[in-house]
Short mmCIF file of N, CA and C in Angstrom, two decimals:
data_model
loop_
_atom_site.label_atom_id
_atom_site.label_comp_id
_atom_site.label_asym_id
_atom_site.label_seq_id
_atom_site.Cartn_x
_atom_site.Cartn_y
_atom_site.Cartn_z
N LYS A 1 -85.42 133.45 -18.96
CA LYS A 1 -84.45 134.19 -19.76
C LYS A 1 -83.28 133.90 -20.63
N GLY A 2 -83.79 132.61 -20.57
CA GLY A 2 -82.79 131.76 -21.88
C GLY A 2 -81.75 131.31 -20.92
N LYS A 3 -81.97 131.19 -19.61
CA LYS A 3 -81.14 130.41 -18.67
C LYS A 3 -81.11 128.97 -18.75
N SER A 4 -80.52 127.94 -19.20
CA SER A 4 -80.58 126.33 -18.82
C SER A 4 -81.24 125.72 -16.94
N ARG A 5 -81.55 125.00 -16.91
CA ARG A 5 -81.68 124.18 -15.56
C ARG A 5 -80.35 124.41 -15.12
N HIS A 6 -79.58 123.81 -15.65
CA HIS A 6 -78.20 123.53 -14.74
C HIS A 6 -77.65 124.92 -14.57
N LYS A 7 -77.73 125.76 -15.12
CA LYS A 7 -77.01 127.40 -15.04
C LYS A 7 -77.82 128.23 -14.02
N LEU A 8 -79.07 127.98 -13.94
CA LEU A 8 -79.93 128.10 -12.78
C LEU A 8 -79.53 127.63 -11.56
N TRP A 9 -79.38 126.33 -11.48
CA TRP A 9 -78.76 125.85 -10.50
C TRP A 9 -77.57 126.29 -9.69
N MET A 10 -76.45 126.47 -10.96
CA MET A 10 -75.21 126.67 -10.70
C MET A 10 -75.27 128.14 -10.10
N ASP A 11 -76.06 128.70 -10.22
CA ASP A 11 -76.14 129.96 -10.10
C ASP A 11 -76.47 130.13 -8.24
N LEU A 12 -77.58 129.02 -8.40
CA LEU A 12 -78.27 129.16 -6.80
C LEU A 12 -76.97 128.99 -5.88
N CYS A 13 -76.70 127.86 -6.17
CA CYS A 13 -75.71 127.19 -5.85
C CYS A 13 -74.55 128.43 -5.15
N GLN A 14 -74.16 128.91 -5.79
CA GLN A 14 -73.09 129.65 -6.03
C GLN A 14 -73.65 130.94 -4.89
N LEU A 15 -74.76 131.68 -5.17
CA LEU A 15 -75.58 132.36 -4.41
C LEU A 15 -75.88 132.24 -2.79
N VAL A 16 -75.88 130.65 -2.71
CA VAL A 16 -76.22 130.40 -1.23
C VAL A 16 -74.94 130.41 -0.56
N CYS A 17 -73.92 129.82 -1.10
CA CYS A 17 -72.97 129.61 -0.87
C CYS A 17 -71.93 130.59 -0.23
N LYS A 18 -72.10 132.04 -1.43
CA LYS A 18 -71.36 133.22 -0.89
C LYS A 18 -71.64 133.97 0.18
N HIS A 19 -73.42 133.87 0.49
CA HIS A 19 -73.93 134.76 1.47
C HIS A 19 -74.82 133.89 2.21
N PRO A 20 -74.07 133.04 2.90
CA PRO A 20 -74.79 131.75 3.95
C PRO A 20 -75.52 132.90 5.52
N THR A 21 -74.95 134.09 5.51
CA THR A 21 -76.04 134.45 6.65
C THR A 21 -77.03 135.29 6.33
N GLN A 22 -76.97 135.57 4.92
CA GLN A 22 -78.23 136.28 4.42
C GLN A 22 -79.70 135.05 4.17
N VAL A 23 -79.01 133.72 4.06
CA VAL A 23 -79.74 132.72 3.35
C VAL A 23 -80.69 131.99 4.77
N LYS A 24 -81.61 132.20 5.05
CA LYS A 24 -81.48 131.50 6.43
C LYS A 24 -82.74 130.41 6.17
N SER A 25 -83.93 130.63 5.14
CA SER A 25 -85.04 129.87 5.02
C SER A 25 -84.69 128.65 3.73
N LEU A 26 -83.90 128.78 3.40
CA LEU A 26 -83.16 127.33 2.92
C LEU A 26 -82.20 126.40 3.18
N ARG A 27 -82.53 125.40 2.65
CA ARG A 27 -81.29 123.81 3.62
C ARG A 27 -80.50 124.27 2.08
N VAL A 28 -79.58 124.97 2.89
CA VAL A 28 -78.25 124.90 1.72
C VAL A 28 -77.62 123.64 1.42
N GLU A 29 -77.15 123.07 2.20
CA GLU A 29 -77.02 121.56 2.31
C GLU A 29 -77.57 120.78 1.34
N ALA A 30 -78.85 120.25 1.91
CA ALA A 30 -79.71 119.68 1.39
C ALA A 30 -79.64 120.17 -0.54
N ILE A 31 -79.70 121.15 -0.83
CA ILE A 31 -79.92 121.96 -2.21
C ILE A 31 -78.71 121.45 -2.88
N ILE A 32 -77.20 121.59 -2.16
CA ILE A 32 -76.01 121.32 -2.78
C ILE A 32 -76.23 119.58 -3.26
N ARG A 33 -76.39 118.86 -2.14
CA ARG A 33 -76.49 117.44 -2.00
C ARG A 33 -77.88 116.89 -3.01
N SER A 34 -78.50 117.88 -3.24
CA SER A 34 -78.76 117.42 -4.81
C SER A 34 -78.61 117.56 -5.60
N GLY A 35 -77.92 118.43 -5.93
CA GLY A 35 -77.07 119.08 -7.15
C GLY A 35 -76.06 118.56 -7.20
N LEU A 36 -75.45 117.42 -6.28
CA LEU A 36 -74.21 116.37 -6.49
C LEU A 36 -75.02 115.08 -7.18
N ARG A 37 -76.09 114.76 -6.86
CA ARG A 37 -76.72 114.05 -7.11
C ARG A 37 -77.43 114.00 -8.77
N THR A 38 -77.40 115.26 -8.76
CA THR A 38 -78.19 115.67 -10.55
C THR A 38 -77.44 115.85 -11.74
N PHE A 39 -76.39 116.47 -10.87
CA PHE A 39 -75.16 116.95 -12.09
C PHE A 39 -73.63 116.64 -11.69
N THR A 40 -73.47 115.33 -11.72
CA THR A 40 -72.55 114.61 -11.79
C THR A 40 -71.24 115.26 -12.27
N ASP A 41 -71.38 115.70 -13.55
CA ASP A 41 -69.99 116.47 -14.07
C ASP A 41 -69.64 117.62 -13.16
N GLU A 42 -70.37 118.24 -12.44
CA GLU A 42 -69.91 119.37 -11.68
C GLU A 42 -69.49 119.02 -10.30
N ALA A 43 -69.14 117.49 -9.95
CA ALA A 43 -69.23 117.32 -8.28
C ALA A 43 -67.58 118.26 -7.76
N GLY A 44 -66.84 118.37 -8.22
CA GLY A 44 -65.76 119.08 -7.75
C GLY A 44 -66.13 120.67 -7.55
N HIS A 45 -66.78 121.19 -8.29
CA HIS A 45 -67.34 122.31 -8.04
C HIS A 45 -68.38 122.53 -6.66
N LEU A 46 -69.43 121.17 -6.91
CA LEU A 46 -70.24 121.51 -6.00
C LEU A 46 -70.02 120.96 -4.63
N TRP A 47 -68.78 119.87 -4.24
CA TRP A 47 -68.25 119.75 -2.89
C TRP A 47 -67.35 121.19 -2.55
N CYS A 48 -66.46 121.81 -3.28
CA CYS A 48 -66.24 122.74 -2.95
C CYS A 48 -67.04 124.03 -2.60
N ALA A 49 -68.14 123.89 -3.11
CA ALA A 49 -69.22 125.05 -2.74
C ALA A 49 -69.86 124.78 -1.61
N LEU A 50 -70.00 123.93 -1.36
CA LEU A 50 -70.57 123.02 0.13
C LEU A 50 -69.66 123.13 0.93
N ALA A 51 -68.10 122.88 1.12
CA ALA A 51 -66.86 123.54 2.08
C ALA A 51 -67.07 124.59 2.02
N ASP A 52 -67.05 125.77 1.03
CA ASP A 52 -66.95 126.76 1.15
C ASP A 52 -68.11 127.86 1.83
N PHE A 53 -69.60 126.75 2.11
CA PHE A 53 -70.85 127.73 2.94
C PHE A 53 -70.43 127.09 4.37
N PHE A 54 -69.72 126.14 4.64
CA PHE A 54 -69.74 125.94 6.26
C PHE A 54 -68.15 126.78 6.51
N ILE A 55 -67.13 127.14 5.53
CA ILE A 55 -66.29 128.23 5.61
C ILE A 55 -66.58 129.07 6.17
N ARG A 56 -67.35 129.88 5.15
CA ARG A 56 -67.70 131.51 5.69
C ARG A 56 -69.01 131.20 6.98
N GLN A 57 -69.47 130.29 7.53
CA GLN A 57 -69.92 130.51 8.79
C GLN A 57 -68.94 129.94 9.72
N ALA A 58 -68.08 129.88 9.78
CA ALA A 58 -66.40 129.42 10.49
C ALA A 58 -66.76 128.26 11.14
N GLN A 59 -67.40 127.24 10.13
CA GLN A 59 -67.81 125.89 10.76
C GLN A 59 -66.59 124.96 10.24
N PHE A 60 -65.09 125.15 10.26
CA PHE A 60 -64.48 124.63 9.82
C PHE A 60 -64.33 123.11 10.03
N GLU A 61 -64.66 122.42 11.06
CA GLU A 61 -64.58 121.20 11.49
C GLU A 61 -65.58 120.46 10.03
N GLN A 62 -66.67 121.00 9.81
CA GLN A 62 -68.00 120.54 9.13
C GLN A 62 -67.39 120.81 7.56
N ALA A 63 -66.77 121.61 7.26
CA ALA A 63 -65.91 122.02 6.19
C ALA A 63 -64.65 120.92 5.55
N ARG A 64 -63.81 120.67 6.44
CA ARG A 64 -63.13 119.46 6.50
C ARG A 64 -63.81 118.31 6.32
N ASP A 65 -65.04 117.93 7.24
CA ASP A 65 -65.79 116.69 6.97
C ASP A 65 -66.30 116.50 5.36
N VAL A 66 -66.76 117.66 4.74
CA VAL A 66 -67.03 117.92 3.55
C VAL A 66 -65.79 117.53 2.48
N TYR A 67 -64.81 118.16 2.46
CA TYR A 67 -63.64 118.07 1.58
C TYR A 67 -63.21 115.96 1.61
N GLU A 68 -63.25 115.58 2.72
CA GLU A 68 -62.68 114.34 2.89
C GLU A 68 -64.03 113.39 2.00
N GLU A 69 -65.18 113.96 2.36
CA GLU A 69 -66.20 113.06 1.82
C GLU A 69 -66.30 113.20 0.09
N GLY A 70 -65.94 114.53 -0.11
CA GLY A 70 -65.72 114.74 -1.66
C GLY A 70 -64.68 113.73 -1.90
N ILE A 71 -64.02 114.29 -1.56
CA ILE A 71 -62.54 113.39 -1.85
C ILE A 71 -62.77 111.78 -2.40
N SER A 72 -63.23 111.20 -0.84
CA SER A 72 -63.93 110.03 -1.06
C SER A 72 -64.77 109.59 -2.09
N SER A 73 -65.62 110.47 -2.55
CA SER A 73 -66.50 110.19 -3.40
C SER A 73 -66.56 110.07 -4.89
N VAL A 74 -65.51 111.38 -5.27
CA VAL A 74 -65.61 111.90 -6.70
C VAL A 74 -64.89 110.45 -7.70
N ILE A 75 -65.06 110.32 -8.88
CA ILE A 75 -64.48 109.28 -9.85
C ILE A 75 -63.52 109.82 -10.98
N THR A 76 -63.71 111.42 -10.90
CA THR A 76 -62.70 111.93 -11.78
C THR A 76 -61.63 112.48 -11.31
N VAL A 77 -60.27 112.42 -12.17
CA VAL A 77 -59.14 113.14 -11.58
C VAL A 77 -59.27 114.37 -11.63
N ARG A 78 -59.78 114.63 -12.28
CA ARG A 78 -60.55 116.73 -12.51
C ARG A 78 -61.11 117.17 -10.84
N ASP A 79 -62.22 116.37 -11.00
CA ASP A 79 -62.72 116.51 -9.64
C ASP A 79 -61.92 116.79 -8.58
N PHE A 80 -60.99 115.41 -7.86
CA PHE A 80 -60.00 114.89 -6.85
C PHE A 80 -59.05 116.13 -7.07
N SER A 81 -58.56 116.95 -8.18
CA SER A 81 -57.59 118.02 -7.89
C SER A 81 -58.52 119.08 -7.42
N MET A 82 -59.25 119.53 -8.09
CA MET A 82 -60.43 120.52 -7.84
C MET A 82 -60.61 120.74 -6.04
N ILE A 83 -60.93 119.47 -5.66
CA ILE A 83 -61.41 119.55 -3.98
C ILE A 83 -60.34 119.43 -3.43
N PHE A 84 -58.73 118.50 -3.65
CA PHE A 84 -57.85 118.40 -3.21
C PHE A 84 -57.40 119.86 -3.13
N ASP A 85 -57.05 120.63 -4.05
CA ASP A 85 -56.32 122.02 -4.19
C ASP A 85 -57.03 122.66 -3.27
N ALA A 86 -58.38 122.65 -2.83
CA ALA A 86 -59.18 123.49 -2.27
C ALA A 86 -58.91 123.18 -0.95
N TYR A 87 -59.02 121.94 -0.60
CA TYR A 87 -58.57 121.65 1.08
C TYR A 87 -57.22 121.70 1.57
N SER A 88 -56.25 121.78 0.71
CA SER A 88 -55.02 122.25 1.04
C SER A 88 -54.38 123.61 1.41
N GLN A 89 -55.62 124.34 0.21
CA GLN A 89 -55.28 125.93 0.59
C GLN A 89 -55.94 126.46 1.77
N PHE A 90 -57.46 125.92 1.96
CA PHE A 90 -58.03 125.67 3.42
C PHE A 90 -57.04 125.57 4.58
N GLU A 91 -56.51 123.93 4.78
CA GLU A 91 -56.28 123.64 5.84
C GLU A 91 -54.61 124.71 5.65
N GLU A 92 -54.12 125.05 4.65
CA GLU A 92 -52.70 126.35 4.62
C GLU A 92 -53.30 127.72 5.26
N SER A 93 -54.54 127.58 5.01
CA SER A 93 -55.23 129.57 5.23
C SER A 93 -55.07 129.56 6.85
N LEU A 94 -55.84 128.29 7.20
CA LEU A 94 -55.71 128.14 8.96
C LEU A 94 -54.24 128.30 9.35
N VAL A 95 -53.41 127.43 8.90
CA VAL A 95 -52.31 127.70 9.65
C VAL A 95 -51.86 129.07 9.19
N THR A 96 -51.67 129.95 8.36
CA THR A 96 -51.24 131.19 7.65
C THR A 96 -51.84 132.29 9.33
N ALA A 97 -53.37 131.67 9.24
CA ALA A 97 -53.96 133.11 10.17
C ALA A 97 -53.35 132.43 11.25
N GLN A 98 -53.40 131.66 11.84
CA GLN A 98 -52.89 131.25 13.38
C GLN A 98 -51.15 132.13 13.49
N ILE A 99 -50.63 131.89 12.49
CA ILE A 99 -49.25 132.19 12.94
C ILE A 99 -49.29 134.14 12.36
N ASP A 100 -50.23 134.60 11.36
CA ASP A 100 -50.30 135.60 11.04
C ASP A 100 -50.83 136.55 12.41
N ALA A 101 -51.45 135.88 13.41
CA ALA A 101 -52.55 136.32 14.53
C ALA A 101 -51.38 136.56 15.58
N GLN A 102 -50.62 135.32 15.83
CA GLN A 102 -49.94 135.38 16.93
C GLN A 102 -48.52 136.47 16.35
N GLN A 103 -48.28 136.56 15.08
CA GLN A 103 -47.17 137.50 15.03
C GLN A 103 -47.69 138.92 15.10
N GLN A 104 -48.63 139.43 14.82
CA GLN A 104 -49.62 140.57 15.18
C GLN A 104 -50.13 141.09 16.27
N SER A 105 -50.00 139.95 17.42
CA SER A 105 -50.52 140.48 18.75
C SER A 105 -49.35 140.74 19.51
N GLY A 106 -47.62 140.48 18.81
CA GLY A 106 -47.04 141.32 19.34
C GLY A 106 -46.14 140.37 21.01
N ALA A 107 -46.73 138.93 20.96
CA ALA A 107 -46.32 138.20 21.92
C ALA A 107 -45.19 137.88 21.83
N PRO A 108 -44.30 136.98 22.85
CA PRO A 108 -43.52 136.20 22.68
C PRO A 108 -43.54 135.54 21.91
N PRO A 109 -42.40 134.58 21.45
CA PRO A 109 -42.99 133.12 20.71
C PRO A 109 -43.61 132.31 21.67
N LEU A 110 -44.55 131.18 21.19
CA LEU A 110 -44.75 130.53 22.08
C LEU A 110 -44.17 129.45 22.73
N ALA A 111 -44.50 129.07 23.94
CA ALA A 111 -44.07 128.00 24.83
C ALA A 111 -44.15 126.55 24.03
N ASP A 112 -43.35 125.73 24.11
CA ASP A 112 -43.63 124.53 23.39
C ASP A 112 -44.80 123.55 23.91
N ASP A 113 -45.59 124.01 25.22
CA ASP A 113 -46.37 122.96 25.59
C ASP A 113 -47.63 123.98 26.12
N SER A 114 -47.49 125.71 25.45
CA SER A 114 -48.79 126.19 25.43
C SER A 114 -49.76 125.65 24.50
N PRO A 115 -51.18 125.70 24.58
CA PRO A 115 -52.40 125.66 23.97
C PRO A 115 -51.72 126.02 22.73
N GLU A 116 -51.59 127.30 22.31
CA GLU A 116 -51.99 128.03 21.08
C GLU A 116 -50.70 127.01 20.34
N GLN A 117 -49.49 127.09 20.94
CA GLN A 117 -47.98 126.13 19.98
C GLN A 117 -49.00 124.46 19.60
N GLN A 118 -49.55 123.85 20.70
CA GLN A 118 -50.36 122.81 20.32
C GLN A 118 -51.38 122.73 19.15
N ASP A 119 -52.22 124.00 19.40
CA ASP A 119 -52.96 123.60 18.05
C ASP A 119 -52.37 124.12 16.74
N LEU A 120 -51.11 125.36 16.94
CA LEU A 120 -50.67 125.27 15.60
C LEU A 120 -49.83 124.05 15.07
N ASP A 121 -49.19 123.43 16.31
CA ASP A 121 -48.65 121.94 16.23
C ASP A 121 -49.74 120.94 15.32
N MET A 122 -51.01 121.03 15.64
CA MET A 122 -51.84 119.86 15.31
C MET A 122 -52.24 120.51 13.87
N ARG A 123 -52.74 121.77 13.61
CA ARG A 123 -52.73 122.36 12.30
C ARG A 123 -52.02 122.03 11.25
N LEU A 124 -50.37 122.27 11.33
CA LEU A 124 -49.46 121.84 10.68
C LEU A 124 -49.21 120.22 10.77
N ALA A 125 -49.38 119.74 11.63
CA ALA A 125 -49.71 118.10 11.36
C ALA A 125 -50.67 117.52 10.68
N ARG A 126 -51.90 118.54 10.27
CA ARG A 126 -53.37 117.96 9.41
C ARG A 126 -52.79 118.31 7.67
N LEU A 127 -51.89 119.58 7.64
CA LEU A 127 -51.53 119.86 6.56
C LEU A 127 -50.49 118.72 6.32
N GLU A 128 -49.56 118.75 6.32
CA GLU A 128 -48.51 117.50 6.19
C GLU A 128 -49.15 116.41 6.12
N ARG A 129 -50.01 115.86 6.98
CA ARG A 129 -50.86 114.31 6.98
C ARG A 129 -51.87 114.32 5.38
N LEU A 130 -52.33 115.72 5.16
CA LEU A 130 -53.28 115.65 3.81
C LEU A 130 -52.39 115.51 3.01
N MET A 131 -51.09 116.42 2.69
CA MET A 131 -49.83 116.25 1.35
C MET A 131 -49.21 114.48 1.41
N GLU A 132 -49.08 114.24 2.87
CA GLU A 132 -48.52 112.49 2.42
C GLU A 132 -49.29 111.72 1.90
N ARG A 133 -51.10 111.85 2.07
CA ARG A 133 -51.85 111.08 1.67
C ARG A 133 -52.43 110.84 0.01
N ARG A 134 -52.34 112.07 -0.65
CA ARG A 134 -52.52 112.40 -1.76
C ARG A 134 -52.23 111.45 -2.71
N PRO A 135 -50.74 110.88 -2.66
CA PRO A 135 -50.93 109.69 -3.70
C PRO A 135 -51.83 108.66 -3.27
N GLU A 136 -51.96 108.13 -2.38
CA GLU A 136 -53.15 107.26 -1.67
C GLU A 136 -54.54 107.69 -2.10
N LEU A 137 -54.88 108.54 -2.13
CA LEU A 137 -56.28 109.09 -2.38
C LEU A 137 -56.29 109.23 -4.11
N LEU A 138 -55.37 109.47 -4.90
CA LEU A 138 -55.42 109.64 -5.99
C LEU A 138 -56.03 108.39 -6.54
N SER A 139 -54.83 107.47 -5.94
CA SER A 139 -55.21 105.77 -6.30
C SER A 139 -56.58 105.13 -6.02
N SER A 140 -56.92 106.01 -4.81
CA SER A 140 -58.53 105.65 -4.61
C SER A 140 -58.92 106.22 -5.61
N VAL A 141 -59.27 107.37 -6.18
CA VAL A 141 -59.95 107.40 -7.58
C VAL A 141 -59.88 107.34 -8.56
N LEU A 142 -58.82 106.47 -8.95
CA LEU A 142 -58.19 105.71 -10.22
C LEU A 142 -59.16 104.78 -10.23
N LEU A 143 -58.50 103.76 -9.05
CA LEU A 143 -59.81 102.49 -8.44
C LEU A 143 -61.13 102.62 -8.58
N ARG A 144 -61.70 103.30 -8.04
CA ARG A 144 -63.07 103.89 -8.06
C ARG A 144 -63.38 104.08 -9.90
N GLN A 145 -62.38 104.50 -10.82
CA GLN A 145 -62.94 104.50 -12.06
C GLN A 145 -62.89 103.01 -12.68
N ASN A 146 -61.89 102.55 -12.22
CA ASN A 146 -61.96 101.30 -12.86
C ASN A 146 -61.10 100.26 -12.07
N PRO A 147 -62.01 99.47 -11.09
CA PRO A 147 -61.50 98.72 -9.82
C PRO A 147 -60.72 97.14 -10.44
N HIS A 148 -60.76 97.19 -11.78
CA HIS A 148 -60.03 96.31 -12.37
C HIS A 148 -58.86 96.62 -13.06
N ALA A 149 -58.23 97.49 -12.73
CA ALA A 149 -56.54 98.34 -13.30
C ALA A 149 -55.96 97.72 -12.53
N VAL A 150 -55.43 96.41 -12.80
CA VAL A 150 -54.38 95.57 -12.13
C VAL A 150 -52.75 96.50 -11.48
N HIS A 151 -52.35 97.24 -12.71
CA HIS A 151 -51.38 98.01 -12.84
C HIS A 151 -51.28 98.92 -11.63
N GLU A 152 -52.77 99.50 -11.53
CA GLU A 152 -53.32 100.59 -10.11
C GLU A 152 -52.67 99.78 -8.90
N TRP A 153 -53.54 98.68 -8.78
CA TRP A 153 -53.46 97.77 -7.89
C TRP A 153 -51.71 97.34 -7.33
N ILE A 154 -51.03 97.41 -8.20
CA ILE A 154 -49.73 96.69 -8.25
C ILE A 154 -48.96 98.15 -7.54
N LYS A 155 -49.52 99.44 -8.16
CA LYS A 155 -48.52 100.31 -7.84
C LYS A 155 -49.02 100.90 -6.20
N ARG A 156 -50.59 100.89 -6.38
CA ARG A 156 -50.29 100.93 -4.39
C ARG A 156 -50.15 100.05 -3.64
N SER A 157 -50.19 98.47 -4.12
CA SER A 157 -49.23 97.64 -2.89
C SER A 157 -47.83 98.17 -2.47
N GLU A 158 -47.45 98.46 -3.70
CA GLU A 158 -45.96 98.67 -3.66
C GLU A 158 -45.51 100.08 -2.61
N GLU A 159 -46.64 100.86 -2.94
CA GLU A 159 -46.53 102.36 -1.90
C GLU A 159 -46.93 101.49 -0.26
N HIS A 160 -47.89 101.04 -0.31
CA HIS A 160 -47.94 100.18 1.07
C HIS A 160 -46.51 99.70 1.68
N THR A 161 -46.15 98.84 0.63
CA THR A 161 -44.70 98.00 1.33
C THR A 161 -43.66 98.77 1.30
N SER A 162 -43.31 99.84 0.59
CA SER A 162 -42.77 100.79 0.45
C SER A 162 -42.91 101.84 2.52
N GLU A 163 -44.10 102.03 2.72
CA GLU A 163 -44.48 102.56 4.06
C GLU A 163 -44.15 101.74 4.98
N LEU A 164 -44.44 100.18 4.65
CA LEU A 164 -44.13 99.17 5.91
C LEU A 164 -42.79 99.34 6.17
N GLN A 165 -41.87 99.25 5.08
CA GLN A 165 -40.54 99.07 5.01
C GLN A 165 -39.91 99.99 6.05
N SER A 166 -40.42 101.32 5.59
CA SER A 166 -39.75 102.63 6.28
C SER A 166 -40.12 102.28 8.02
N LEU A 167 -41.36 102.27 8.19
CA LEU A 167 -42.13 102.23 9.32
C LEU A 167 -41.19 100.79 10.47
N ALA A 168 -40.53 99.93 9.51
CA ALA A 168 -39.96 98.66 10.38
C ALA A 168 -38.52 99.33 10.27
N TYR A 169 -38.07 99.88 9.37
CA TYR A 169 -36.71 100.80 9.58
C TYR A 169 -36.59 101.92 10.97
N LEU A 170 -38.09 102.10 11.06
CA LEU A 170 -37.56 103.14 12.01
C LEU A 170 -37.82 102.23 13.84
N VAL A 171 -38.66 101.08 13.70
CA VAL A 171 -38.41 100.47 14.64
C VAL A 171 -37.34 99.93 14.80
#
């Protein structure tokens, strides 16, 4: 019907990711990973689609692993930004959902040592750590593009030096 192989592949990926419970006979992860090898210009979309597949199945740890793998493997800032934005929205939505559920239950505020409060604190710490890691992750993408970029190595070493100085100040 006039669709290119690329368009058919992207439609298939979108379809299986949006309806994971209805697609039982296909190995969705293998299909998308094959697409990652074939269509490198769509890496950001495909990594996000794979993570979305796991999110829709409530497999949040696997989705987190996919986001981390995607961020550590992409070579363009555009793909990095796409994955990082989706990853941060995912983490933020988990925090928001837990806060909303606690508020809607009408329960009193959580005690500091309750398992629910510890879970919320862990989710908040994950989100905060992700945001703190953004400059380092972006630097890694730029260095994957050009490992000989001296100015990027200098910038990265300055970031690590300032981190070490702030840690020394705390000690």
